[in-house]
C-alpha positions as a printed Julia matrix, in Angstrom:
68×3 Matrix{Float64}:
 -20.06   -9.07  -17.56
 -21.22  -12.79  -17.14
 -22.52  -13.81  -13.63
 -19.45  -15.77  -12.77
 -17.16  -12.53  -13.38
 -19.15  -10.59  -11.54
 -19.42  -12.78   -8.52
 -15.56  -12.92   -8.5
 -15.29   -9.51   -8.82
 -17.42   -9.27   -5.51
 -15.4   -11.79   -3.87
 -12.08  -10.56   -4.65
 -12.6    -7.1    -3.18
 -14.03   -8.29   -0.25
 -12.65   -5.42    1.96
  -9.76   -6.4     4.65
  -9.86   -5.44    7.99
  -8.31   -2.46    7.59
 -10.68   -1.04    5.31
 -12.42    2.15    5.8
 -16.45    2.41    6.58
 -16.66    4.13    2.93
 -15.11    0.8     1.03
 -17.02   -1.48    3.38
 -19.88    0.52    2.43
 -19.21    0.3    -1.56
 -18.75   -3.19   -1.29
 -21.8    -4.07    0.37
 -23.23   -2.22   -2.31
 -21.62   -4.22   -5.29
 -22.61   -7.44   -3.01
 -26.08   -6.04   -3.08
 -26.1    -5.49   -6.88
 -25.37   -8.74   -7.43
 -27.76  -10.52   -5.44
 -30.21   -8.35   -7.44
 -28.71  -10.08  -10.34
 -28.84  -13.28   -9.37
 -32.56  -12.68   -7.92
 -33.38  -11.71  -11.42
 -31.13  -14.55  -13.39
 -32.14  -17.3   -11.06
 -35.64  -17.64  -10.9
 -36.34  -20.33   -8.05
 -33.74  -18.8    -5.56
 -35.23  -15.08   -6.0
 -36.84  -14.64   -2.56
 -33.6   -15.35   -0.71
 -31.18  -13.53   -3.06
 -33.52  -10.63   -2.86
 -33.47  -10.33    1.0
 -30.06  -10.78    1.05
 -29.53   -7.91   -1.32
 -31.77   -6.03    0.8
 -29.54   -6.84    3.82
 -26.35   -5.59    2.23
 -28.08   -2.65    0.77
 -29.05   -1.73    4.73
 -25.94   -2.2     6.18
 -24.15    0.05    3.41
 -26.81    2.59    4.53
 -25.51    2.08    8.08
 -21.81    2.57    7.46
 -22.7     5.56    4.85
 -24.51    7.4     7.35
 -21.69    6.71   10.2
 -19.69    8.81    8.1
 -21.8    11.72    8.02
């Protein structure tokens, strides 16, 4: 999958206001994966993308913890 295709997939999968915490956590995980890929491939914006990925993963973990 190209980067553009992955970006489109993540954007189109943005959870709705009625999404469950599990669905939102899964989306944050997908977003973090995308940001990690951007960090690997983009070079100059690597630190910024990596920081955003770290934040997205933290949000996913918080939502998953709330489900337990």
